[in-house]
């Protein structure tokens, strides 16, 4: 469909895998017809990508299926929405002609995770989610347009092999931090990574505990599981840093309330993580590749030190061999 606000702001919207669920179809239709869902999303995208001919919006009831089809992914390497300590609600796919596809999970919009008997509160949460996702995905397109996205700079830092092994993870999180910092400076967000922090800490500790018990049977399997858990938690740190920010003196704010496992897994390294992330400008403010490479290197070094401190030594020898050790007595 074409959504027309004024002629200069015409944009293209596609709905996929929506009619397969009667309830989703009804809920999404209500948000679109009565509450201007598409306009709310488009307004946020247009704030960063003002030329609507350069992008197309897709709302899908099956995010994985839509991404797999559009990105030509095989079943073996299919797209998943789970990230261990979190969930993905949207994705930006660049196209060969310089345009972008903004793909949003329609279920995430139609069924927001809020318990309320008030229709107005549920609708506002859904619209706030839509605004956030629209602005966030547009941020990825903006970084790609300026050549400041992770794929461009992630291998530019001069690092030893162990630290360099985390550069692709850290660079991805740099992009998300810059975008989230911009988003939270401009619109109210319904997402709270502070609320999700206890669960993220539990996920990390459970994965490391399972690996420390079972690595002798299959070290490669448990190293991979620990890598995924650590990567997911670094993503949480990036989003959390953007959410709580710095205090008036420029010091990293500690999220409140402090969760049970905070001291065990993050307290000693939180200031380093947050301060390094905050050396990055919001996504709407350009940075040089040298600046991005420098912060990538700093964050990779912090990642290696943090993992060693929590009892997971993971790295690459000078000969290119991977190693993993679980060194804590308990997790």
mmCIF file of C-alpha atoms in Angstrom:
data_model
loop_
_atom_site.group_PDB
_atom_site.id
_atom_site.type_symbol
_atom_site.label_atom_id
_atom_site.label_comp_id
_atom_site.label_asym_id
_atom_site.label_seq_id
_atom_site.Cartn_x
_atom_site.Cartn_y
_atom_site.Cartn_z
ATOM 1 C CA UNK A 1 0.000 0.000 0.000
ATOM 2 C CA UNK A 2 0.992 3.622 -0.386
ATOM 3 C CA UNK A 3 0.538 5.801 2.674
ATOM 4 C CA UNK A 4 0.052 9.456 1.724
ATOM 5 C CA UNK A 5 0.440 12.262 4.245
ATOM 6 C CA UNK A 6 1.359 14.913 1.696
ATOM 7 C CA UNK A 7 2.728 14.336 -1.776
ATOM 8 C CA UNK A 8 6.311 14.957 -0.714
ATOM 9 C CA UNK A 9 6.029 12.408 2.100
ATOM 10 C CA UNK A 10 4.518 9.457 0.237
ATOM 11 C CA UNK A 11 6.033 6.191 1.374
ATOM 12 C CA UNK A 12 5.531 2.522 0.604
ATOM 13 C CA UNK A 13 4.304 -0.036 3.134
ATOM 14 C CA UNK A 14 4.002 -3.806 2.738
ATOM 15 C CA UNK A 15 2.253 -6.206 5.113
ATOM 16 C CA UNK A 16 3.506 -9.797 5.245
ATOM 17 C CA UNK A 17 2.390 -12.871 7.230
ATOM 18 C CA UNK A 18 -0.333 -10.822 8.909
ATOM 19 C CA UNK A 19 -3.459 -12.447 7.500
ATOM 20 C CA UNK A 20 -2.287 -15.835 8.794
ATOM 21 C CA UNK A 21 -3.395 -14.772 12.291
ATOM 22 C CA UNK A 22 -6.945 -13.445 12.625
ATOM 23 C CA UNK A 23 -6.178 -11.793 15.960
ATOM 24 C CA UNK A 24 -3.007 -10.129 14.653
ATOM 25 C CA UNK A 25 -4.830 -8.953 11.566
ATOM 26 C CA UNK A 26 -7.576 -7.335 13.636
ATOM 27 C CA UNK A 27 -5.215 -5.733 16.179
ATOM 28 C CA UNK A 28 -2.858 -4.367 13.544
ATOM 29 C CA UNK A 29 -5.767 -3.105 11.448
ATOM 30 C CA UNK A 30 -7.147 -1.224 14.461
ATOM 31 C CA UNK A 31 -3.773 0.435 15.114
ATOM 32 C CA UNK A 32 -3.414 1.416 11.469
ATOM 33 C CA UNK A 33 -6.957 2.615 10.805
ATOM 34 C CA UNK A 34 -7.809 4.306 14.093
ATOM 35 C CA UNK A 35 -4.478 5.259 15.674
ATOM 36 C CA UNK A 36 -2.260 6.175 12.691
ATOM 37 C CA UNK A 37 0.361 3.498 13.375
ATOM 38 C CA UNK A 38 1.972 3.858 9.953
ATOM 39 C CA UNK A 39 2.204 7.623 10.279
ATOM 40 C CA UNK A 40 3.807 7.322 13.707
ATOM 41 C CA UNK A 41 6.484 4.995 12.332
ATOM 42 C CA UNK A 42 7.084 7.021 9.185
ATOM 43 C CA UNK A 43 7.505 10.276 11.096
ATOM 44 C CA UNK A 44 10.436 8.765 12.995
ATOM 45 C CA UNK A 45 12.040 7.309 9.880
ATOM 46 C CA UNK A 46 11.663 10.574 7.992
ATOM 47 C CA UNK A 47 13.448 12.429 10.798
ATOM 48 C CA UNK A 48 16.662 10.663 9.765
ATOM 49 C CA UNK A 49 15.897 9.515 6.216
ATOM 50 C CA UNK A 50 13.838 12.401 4.786
ATOM 51 C CA UNK A 51 13.705 11.022 1.239
ATOM 52 C CA UNK A 52 10.949 8.359 1.302
ATOM 53 C CA UNK A 53 11.948 7.077 -2.138
ATOM 54 C CA UNK A 54 15.034 5.594 -0.466
ATOM 55 C CA UNK A 55 13.199 3.238 1.850
ATOM 56 C CA UNK A 56 10.276 0.861 2.164
ATOM 57 C CA UNK A 57 8.520 -0.197 5.364
ATOM 58 C CA UNK A 58 7.528 -3.829 5.911
ATOM 59 C CA UNK A 59 5.364 -4.994 8.811
ATOM 60 C CA UNK A 60 5.473 -8.751 9.188
ATOM 61 C CA UNK A 61 3.832 -11.324 11.382
ATOM 62 C CA UNK A 62 6.878 -13.587 10.940
ATOM 63 C CA UNK A 63 10.082 -11.567 11.114
ATOM 64 C CA UNK A 64 12.364 -14.557 10.598
ATOM 65 C CA UNK A 65 10.506 -15.806 7.514
ATOM 66 C CA UNK A 66 10.437 -12.360 5.919
ATOM 67 C CA UNK A 67 14.142 -11.700 6.528
ATOM 68 C CA UNK A 68 15.130 -15.173 5.309
ATOM 69 C CA UNK A 69 13.189 -14.664 2.066
ATOM 70 C CA UNK A 70 14.386 -11.123 1.372
ATOM 71 C CA UNK A 71 17.999 -11.803 2.352
ATOM 72 C CA UNK A 72 18.098 -15.201 0.622
ATOM 73 C CA UNK A 73 19.169 -17.053 3.745
ATOM 74 C CA UNK A 74 19.209 -20.831 3.892
ATOM 75 C CA UNK A 75 17.401 -22.727 6.632
ATOM 76 C CA UNK A 76 20.755 -23.682 8.152
ATOM 77 C CA UNK A 77 21.765 -20.032 8.543
ATOM 78 C CA UNK A 78 18.300 -18.592 9.034
ATOM 79 C CA UNK A 79 17.583 -15.351 10.865
ATOM 80 C CA UNK A 80 16.475 -15.610 14.488
ATOM 81 C CA UNK A 81 14.911 -12.987 16.727
ATOM 82 C CA UNK A 82 16.272 -14.286 20.030
ATOM 83 C CA UNK A 83 19.547 -12.894 21.313
ATOM 84 C CA UNK A 84 19.974 -14.832 24.544
ATOM 85 C CA UNK A 85 19.389 -11.823 26.761
ATOM 86 C CA UNK A 86 16.922 -10.006 24.576
ATOM 87 C CA UNK A 87 14.706 -9.983 21.514
ATOM 88 C CA UNK A 88 14.944 -8.260 18.143
ATOM 89 C CA UNK A 89 11.909 -6.284 16.979
ATOM 90 C CA UNK A 90 13.186 -5.053 13.635
ATOM 91 C CA UNK A 91 15.915 -5.168 11.019
ATOM 92 C CA UNK A 92 17.292 -2.886 8.314
ATOM 93 C CA UNK A 93 18.274 -4.503 5.025
ATOM 94 C CA UNK A 94 20.297 -2.397 2.574
ATOM 95 C CA UNK A 95 19.550 -3.018 -1.092
ATOM 96 C CA UNK A 96 21.898 -2.976 -4.045
ATOM 97 C CA UNK A 97 20.330 0.179 -5.466
ATOM 98 C CA UNK A 98 21.096 2.234 -2.345
ATOM 99 C CA UNK A 99 17.625 1.913 -0.820
ATOM 100 C CA UNK A 100 16.675 0.273 2.463
ATOM 101 C CA UNK A 101 14.037 -2.118 3.739
ATOM 102 C CA UNK A 102 12.849 -1.422 7.293
ATOM 103 C CA UNK A 103 11.326 -4.669 8.550
ATOM 104 C CA UNK A 104 9.378 -4.513 11.815
ATOM 105 C CA UNK A 105 7.796 -7.311 13.822
ATOM 106 C CA UNK A 106 4.046 -6.651 13.638
ATOM 107 C CA UNK A 107 3.336 -8.876 16.648
ATOM 108 C CA UNK A 108 5.618 -6.716 18.766
ATOM 109 C CA UNK A 109 3.473 -3.729 17.836
ATOM 110 C CA UNK A 110 0.030 -5.318 17.997
ATOM 111 C CA UNK A 111 0.607 -7.152 21.280
ATOM 112 C CA UNK A 112 2.850 -4.923 23.425
ATOM 113 C CA UNK A 113 4.207 -6.481 26.638
ATOM 114 C CA UNK A 114 2.124 -4.416 29.014
ATOM 115 C CA UNK A 115 -0.471 -5.500 31.568
ATOM 116 C CA UNK A 116 -3.271 -2.962 31.692
ATOM 117 C CA UNK A 117 -7.062 -2.882 31.530
ATOM 118 C CA UNK A 118 -6.853 0.502 29.805
ATOM 119 C CA UNK A 119 -7.069 0.381 26.017
ATOM 120 C CA UNK A 120 -5.496 3.838 25.873
ATOM 121 C CA UNK A 121 -2.431 2.672 27.814
ATOM 122 C CA UNK A 122 -2.015 -0.423 25.644
ATOM 123 C CA UNK A 123 -2.342 1.604 22.462
ATOM 124 C CA UNK A 124 0.111 4.251 23.636
ATOM 125 C CA UNK A 125 2.653 1.559 24.542
ATOM 126 C CA UNK A 126 2.230 0.058 21.065
ATOM 127 C CA UNK A 127 2.689 3.455 19.405
ATOM 128 C CA UNK A 128 5.722 4.249 21.569
ATOM 129 C CA UNK A 129 7.228 0.922 20.542
ATOM 130 C CA UNK A 130 6.529 1.739 16.905
ATOM 131 C CA UNK A 131 8.167 5.172 17.199
ATOM 132 C CA UNK A 132 11.227 3.673 18.859
ATOM 133 C CA UNK A 133 11.656 0.912 16.281
ATOM 134 C CA UNK A 134 11.125 3.311 13.391
ATOM 135 C CA UNK A 135 13.741 5.770 14.642
ATOM 136 C CA UNK A 136 16.174 2.977 15.568
ATOM 137 C CA UNK A 137 16.067 1.246 12.187
ATOM 138 C CA UNK A 138 16.371 4.590 10.411
ATOM 139 C CA UNK A 139 19.506 5.145 12.485
ATOM 140 C CA UNK A 140 21.097 2.054 10.963
ATOM 141 C CA UNK A 141 20.327 3.345 7.483
ATOM 142 C CA UNK A 142 21.785 6.743 8.352
ATOM 143 C CA UNK A 143 25.058 5.180 9.550
ATOM 144 C CA UNK A 144 25.247 3.043 6.399
ATOM 145 C CA UNK A 145 24.580 6.082 4.207
ATOM 146 C CA UNK A 146 27.495 7.928 5.835
ATOM 147 C CA UNK A 147 29.785 4.881 5.710
ATOM 148 C CA UNK A 148 29.996 4.703 9.518
ATOM 149 C CA UNK A 149 28.412 1.274 10.054
ATOM 150 C CA UNK A 150 30.163 -1.606 11.771
ATOM 151 C CA UNK A 151 31.118 -3.459 8.584
ATOM 152 C CA UNK A 152 33.252 -0.500 7.496
ATOM 153 C CA UNK A 153 35.383 0.040 10.619
ATOM 154 C CA UNK A 154 35.255 -3.147 12.678
ATOM 155 C CA UNK A 155 38.626 -4.469 11.468
ATOM 156 C CA UNK A 156 40.507 -1.161 11.489
ATOM 157 C CA UNK A 157 41.690 -1.274 15.121
ATOM 158 C CA UNK A 158 45.218 -2.542 15.741
ATOM 159 C CA UNK A 159 44.628 -5.350 18.256
ATOM 160 C CA UNK A 160 46.185 -8.586 19.380
ATOM 161 C CA UNK A 161 44.348 -11.704 18.126
ATOM 162 C CA UNK A 162 42.343 -12.292 21.316
ATOM 163 C CA UNK A 163 40.964 -8.756 21.430
ATOM 164 C CA UNK A 164 40.446 -8.632 17.660
ATOM 165 C CA UNK A 165 38.248 -11.714 17.938
ATOM 166 C CA UNK A 166 35.580 -9.534 19.560
ATOM 167 C CA UNK A 167 35.734 -6.630 17.123
ATOM 168 C CA UNK A 168 32.728 -7.710 15.044
ATOM 169 C CA UNK A 169 30.608 -7.987 18.228
ATOM 170 C CA UNK A 170 31.809 -4.702 19.676
ATOM 171 C CA UNK A 171 31.386 -2.793 16.397
ATOM 172 C CA UNK A 172 27.784 -3.969 16.083
ATOM 173 C CA UNK A 173 27.122 -2.765 19.621
ATOM 174 C CA UNK A 174 28.798 0.568 18.887
ATOM 175 C CA UNK A 175 26.262 1.127 16.115
ATOM 176 C CA UNK A 176 23.377 0.233 18.424
ATOM 177 C CA UNK A 177 24.687 2.437 21.231
ATOM 178 C CA UNK A 178 25.031 5.448 18.932
ATOM 179 C CA UNK A 179 21.532 4.909 17.590
ATOM 180 C CA UNK A 180 19.971 4.342 21.014
ATOM 181 C CA UNK A 181 21.708 7.408 22.396
ATOM 182 C CA UNK A 182 20.158 9.445 19.612
ATOM 183 C CA UNK A 183 16.731 7.836 20.023
ATOM 184 C CA UNK A 184 16.564 8.478 23.760
ATOM 185 C CA UNK A 185 17.605 12.100 23.287
ATOM 186 C CA UNK A 186 14.655 12.675 20.955
ATOM 187 C CA UNK A 187 11.690 10.482 21.870
ATOM 188 C CA UNK A 188 10.328 8.647 24.894
ATOM 189 C CA UNK A 189 11.133 4.948 24.802
ATOM 190 C CA UNK A 190 8.970 2.160 26.261
ATOM 191 C CA UNK A 191 11.982 -0.124 26.597
ATOM 192 C CA UNK A 192 13.846 -0.482 29.881
ATOM 193 C CA UNK A 193 17.023 -2.512 29.873
ATOM 194 C CA UNK A 194 17.326 -1.766 33.578
ATOM 195 C CA UNK A 195 14.215 -3.888 34.118
ATOM 196 C CA UNK A 196 15.660 -6.681 31.993
ATOM 197 C CA UNK A 197 19.087 -6.622 33.645
ATOM 198 C CA UNK A 198 18.416 -9.310 36.309
ATOM 199 C CA UNK A 199 17.294 -11.728 33.598
ATOM 200 C CA UNK A 200 20.320 -10.905 31.452
ATOM 201 C CA UNK A 201 22.648 -11.573 34.384
ATOM 202 C CA UNK A 202 20.895 -14.876 35.068
ATOM 203 C CA UNK A 203 21.275 -15.902 31.429
ATOM 204 C CA UNK A 204 25.003 -15.133 31.496
ATOM 205 C CA UNK A 205 25.683 -16.935 34.770
ATOM 206 C CA UNK A 206 23.630 -19.987 33.735
ATOM 207 C CA UNK A 207 25.512 -20.336 30.452
ATOM 208 C CA UNK A 208 28.917 -20.065 32.117
ATOM 209 C CA UNK A 209 27.925 -22.477 34.881
ATOM 210 C CA UNK A 210 26.740 -25.074 32.362
ATOM 211 C CA UNK A 211 29.957 -24.689 30.370
ATOM 212 C CA UNK A 212 32.186 -25.017 33.430
ATOM 213 C CA UNK A 213 30.451 -28.296 34.274
ATOM 214 C CA UNK A 214 30.314 -29.803 30.807
ATOM 215 C CA UNK A 215 33.297 -28.567 28.809
ATOM 216 C CA UNK A 216 35.223 -31.831 29.150
ATOM 217 C CA UNK A 217 32.583 -33.639 27.123
ATOM 218 C CA UNK A 218 32.507 -31.082 24.297
ATOM 219 C CA UNK A 219 34.679 -28.014 24.752
ATOM 220 C CA UNK A 220 33.849 -26.524 21.348
ATOM 221 C CA UNK A 221 30.114 -26.679 22.047
ATOM 222 C CA UNK A 222 30.433 -25.048 25.459
ATOM 223 C CA UNK A 223 32.890 -22.405 24.252
ATOM 224 C CA UNK A 224 30.403 -21.438 21.543
ATOM 225 C CA UNK A 225 27.575 -21.253 24.101
ATOM 226 C CA UNK A 226 29.703 -19.099 26.403
ATOM 227 C CA UNK A 227 30.685 -16.859 23.498
ATOM 228 C CA UNK A 228 27.029 -16.329 22.608
ATOM 229 C CA UNK A 229 26.149 -15.540 26.228
ATOM 230 C CA UNK A 230 29.023 -13.067 26.568
ATOM 231 C CA UNK A 231 28.140 -11.442 23.231
ATOM 232 C CA UNK A 232 24.490 -11.094 24.237
ATOM 233 C CA UNK A 233 25.486 -9.503 27.521
ATOM 234 C CA UNK A 234 27.834 -7.003 25.882
ATOM 235 C CA UNK A 235 24.830 -5.977 23.774
ATOM 236 C CA UNK A 236 22.874 -5.455 27.004
ATOM 237 C CA UNK A 237 25.700 -3.300 28.355
ATOM 238 C CA UNK A 238 25.595 -1.115 25.236
ATOM 239 C CA UNK A 239 21.842 -0.551 25.454
ATOM 240 C CA UNK A 240 21.989 -0.111 29.223
ATOM 241 C CA UNK A 241 24.717 2.517 28.902
ATOM 242 C CA UNK A 242 22.572 4.480 26.468
ATOM 243 C CA UNK A 243 19.563 4.226 28.764
ATOM 244 C CA UNK A 244 21.046 5.342 32.091
ATOM 245 C CA UNK A 245 23.664 7.712 30.645
ATOM 246 C CA UNK A 246 26.079 9.895 32.613
ATOM 247 C CA UNK A 247 25.487 12.061 35.664
ATOM 248 C CA UNK A 248 25.978 15.836 35.783
ATOM 249 C CA UNK A 249 29.674 15.336 36.505
ATOM 250 C CA UNK A 250 30.097 13.090 33.472
ATOM 251 C CA UNK A 251 30.415 9.853 35.465
ATOM 252 C CA UNK A 252 28.578 6.671 34.385
ATOM 253 C CA UNK A 253 25.294 6.238 36.209
ATOM 254 C CA UNK A 254 24.775 2.922 37.993
ATOM 255 C CA UNK A 255 21.394 1.394 37.091
ATOM 256 C CA UNK A 256 18.912 1.276 39.981
ATOM 257 C CA UNK A 257 17.828 -0.880 41.631
ATOM 258 C CA UNK A 258 21.110 -2.781 41.611
ATOM 259 C CA UNK A 259 20.324 -6.434 40.758
ATOM 260 C CA UNK A 260 21.523 -9.359 42.845
ATOM 261 C CA UNK A 261 24.391 -10.448 40.567
ATOM 262 C CA UNK A 262 25.631 -6.948 39.751
ATOM 263 C CA UNK A 263 28.672 -7.125 42.034
ATOM 264 C CA UNK A 264 29.635 -10.553 40.717
ATOM 265 C CA UNK A 265 29.484 -9.758 37.012
ATOM 266 C CA UNK A 266 29.599 -6.063 36.284
ATOM 267 C CA UNK A 267 30.291 -3.659 39.147
ATOM 268 C CA UNK A 268 34.082 -3.511 38.726
ATOM 269 C CA UNK A 269 33.910 -2.956 34.964
ATOM 270 C CA UNK A 270 30.751 -0.897 34.559
ATOM 271 C CA UNK A 271 32.486 2.497 34.656
ATOM 272 C CA UNK A 272 34.973 1.371 31.978
ATOM 273 C CA UNK A 273 32.245 0.028 29.694
ATOM 274 C CA UNK A 274 29.935 3.026 29.989
ATOM 275 C CA UNK A 275 32.657 5.664 29.767
ATOM 276 C CA UNK A 276 34.055 4.083 26.606
ATOM 277 C CA UNK A 277 30.642 3.871 24.980
ATOM 278 C CA UNK A 278 29.967 7.499 25.846
ATOM 279 C CA UNK A 279 33.013 8.595 23.894
ATOM 280 C CA UNK A 280 30.816 7.864 20.890
ATOM 281 C CA UNK A 281 28.596 10.543 19.380
ATOM 282 C CA UNK A 282 24.870 9.940 18.819
ATOM 283 C CA UNK A 283 24.025 8.549 15.391
ATOM 284 C CA UNK A 284 22.943 11.919 13.983
ATOM 285 C CA UNK A 285 26.406 13.366 14.639
ATOM 286 C CA UNK A 286 29.135 12.138 12.238
ATOM 287 C CA UNK A 287 32.312 10.475 13.469
ATOM 288 C CA UNK A 288 35.541 9.652 11.638
ATOM 289 C CA UNK A 289 36.626 6.087 10.988
ATOM 290 C CA UNK A 290 39.714 6.715 13.121
ATOM 291 C CA UNK A 291 37.500 7.677 16.052
ATOM 292 C CA UNK A 292 35.312 4.615 15.587
ATOM 293 C CA UNK A 293 38.317 2.308 15.241
ATOM 294 C CA UNK A 294 39.880 3.742 18.390
ATOM 295 C CA UNK A 295 36.758 3.136 20.473
ATOM 296 C CA UNK A 296 36.358 -0.327 18.951
ATOM 297 C CA UNK A 297 39.856 -1.199 20.113
ATOM 298 C CA UNK A 298 39.236 0.176 23.593
ATOM 299 C CA UNK A 299 35.997 -1.758 23.986
ATOM 300 C CA UNK A 300 37.571 -4.987 22.705
ATOM 301 C CA UNK A 301 40.289 -4.701 25.340
ATOM 302 C CA UNK A 302 37.645 -4.056 28.006
ATOM 303 C CA UNK A 303 35.724 -7.122 26.791
ATOM 304 C CA UNK A 304 38.747 -9.389 27.180
ATOM 305 C CA UNK A 305 39.514 -8.053 30.664
ATOM 306 C CA UNK A 306 35.877 -8.281 31.755
ATOM 307 C CA UNK A 307 35.482 -11.883 30.638
ATOM 308 C CA UNK A 308 38.701 -12.920 32.344
ATOM 309 C CA UNK A 309 37.523 -11.220 35.554
ATOM 310 C CA UNK A 310 34.201 -13.081 35.584
ATOM 311 C CA UNK A 311 35.908 -16.418 35.040
ATOM 312 C CA UNK A 312 35.911 -16.987 31.291
ATOM 313 C CA UNK A 313 39.262 -16.763 29.521
ATOM 314 C CA UNK A 314 38.669 -16.850 25.789
ATOM 315 C CA UNK A 315 41.151 -15.936 23.125
ATOM 316 C CA UNK A 316 43.288 -16.721 20.097
ATOM 317 C CA UNK A 317 46.957 -17.632 20.166
ATOM 318 C CA UNK A 318 49.486 -15.990 17.868
ATOM 319 C CA UNK A 319 49.252 -19.164 15.792
ATOM 320 C CA UNK A 320 45.529 -18.601 15.314
ATOM 321 C CA UNK A 321 44.333 -21.359 17.652
ATOM 322 C CA UNK A 322 41.252 -20.742 19.801
ATOM 323 C CA UNK A 323 41.320 -21.473 23.513
ATOM 324 C CA UNK A 324 38.772 -21.331 26.316
ATOM 325 C CA UNK A 325 39.067 -21.735 30.092
ATOM 326 C CA UNK A 326 36.419 -21.502 32.793
ATOM 327 C CA UNK A 327 38.380 -20.383 35.826
ATOM 328 C CA UNK A 328 35.832 -19.503 38.519
ATOM 329 C CA UNK A 329 34.906 -21.892 41.291
ATOM 330 C CA UNK A 330 31.241 -21.052 40.793
ATOM 331 C CA UNK A 331 29.070 -18.890 38.573
#
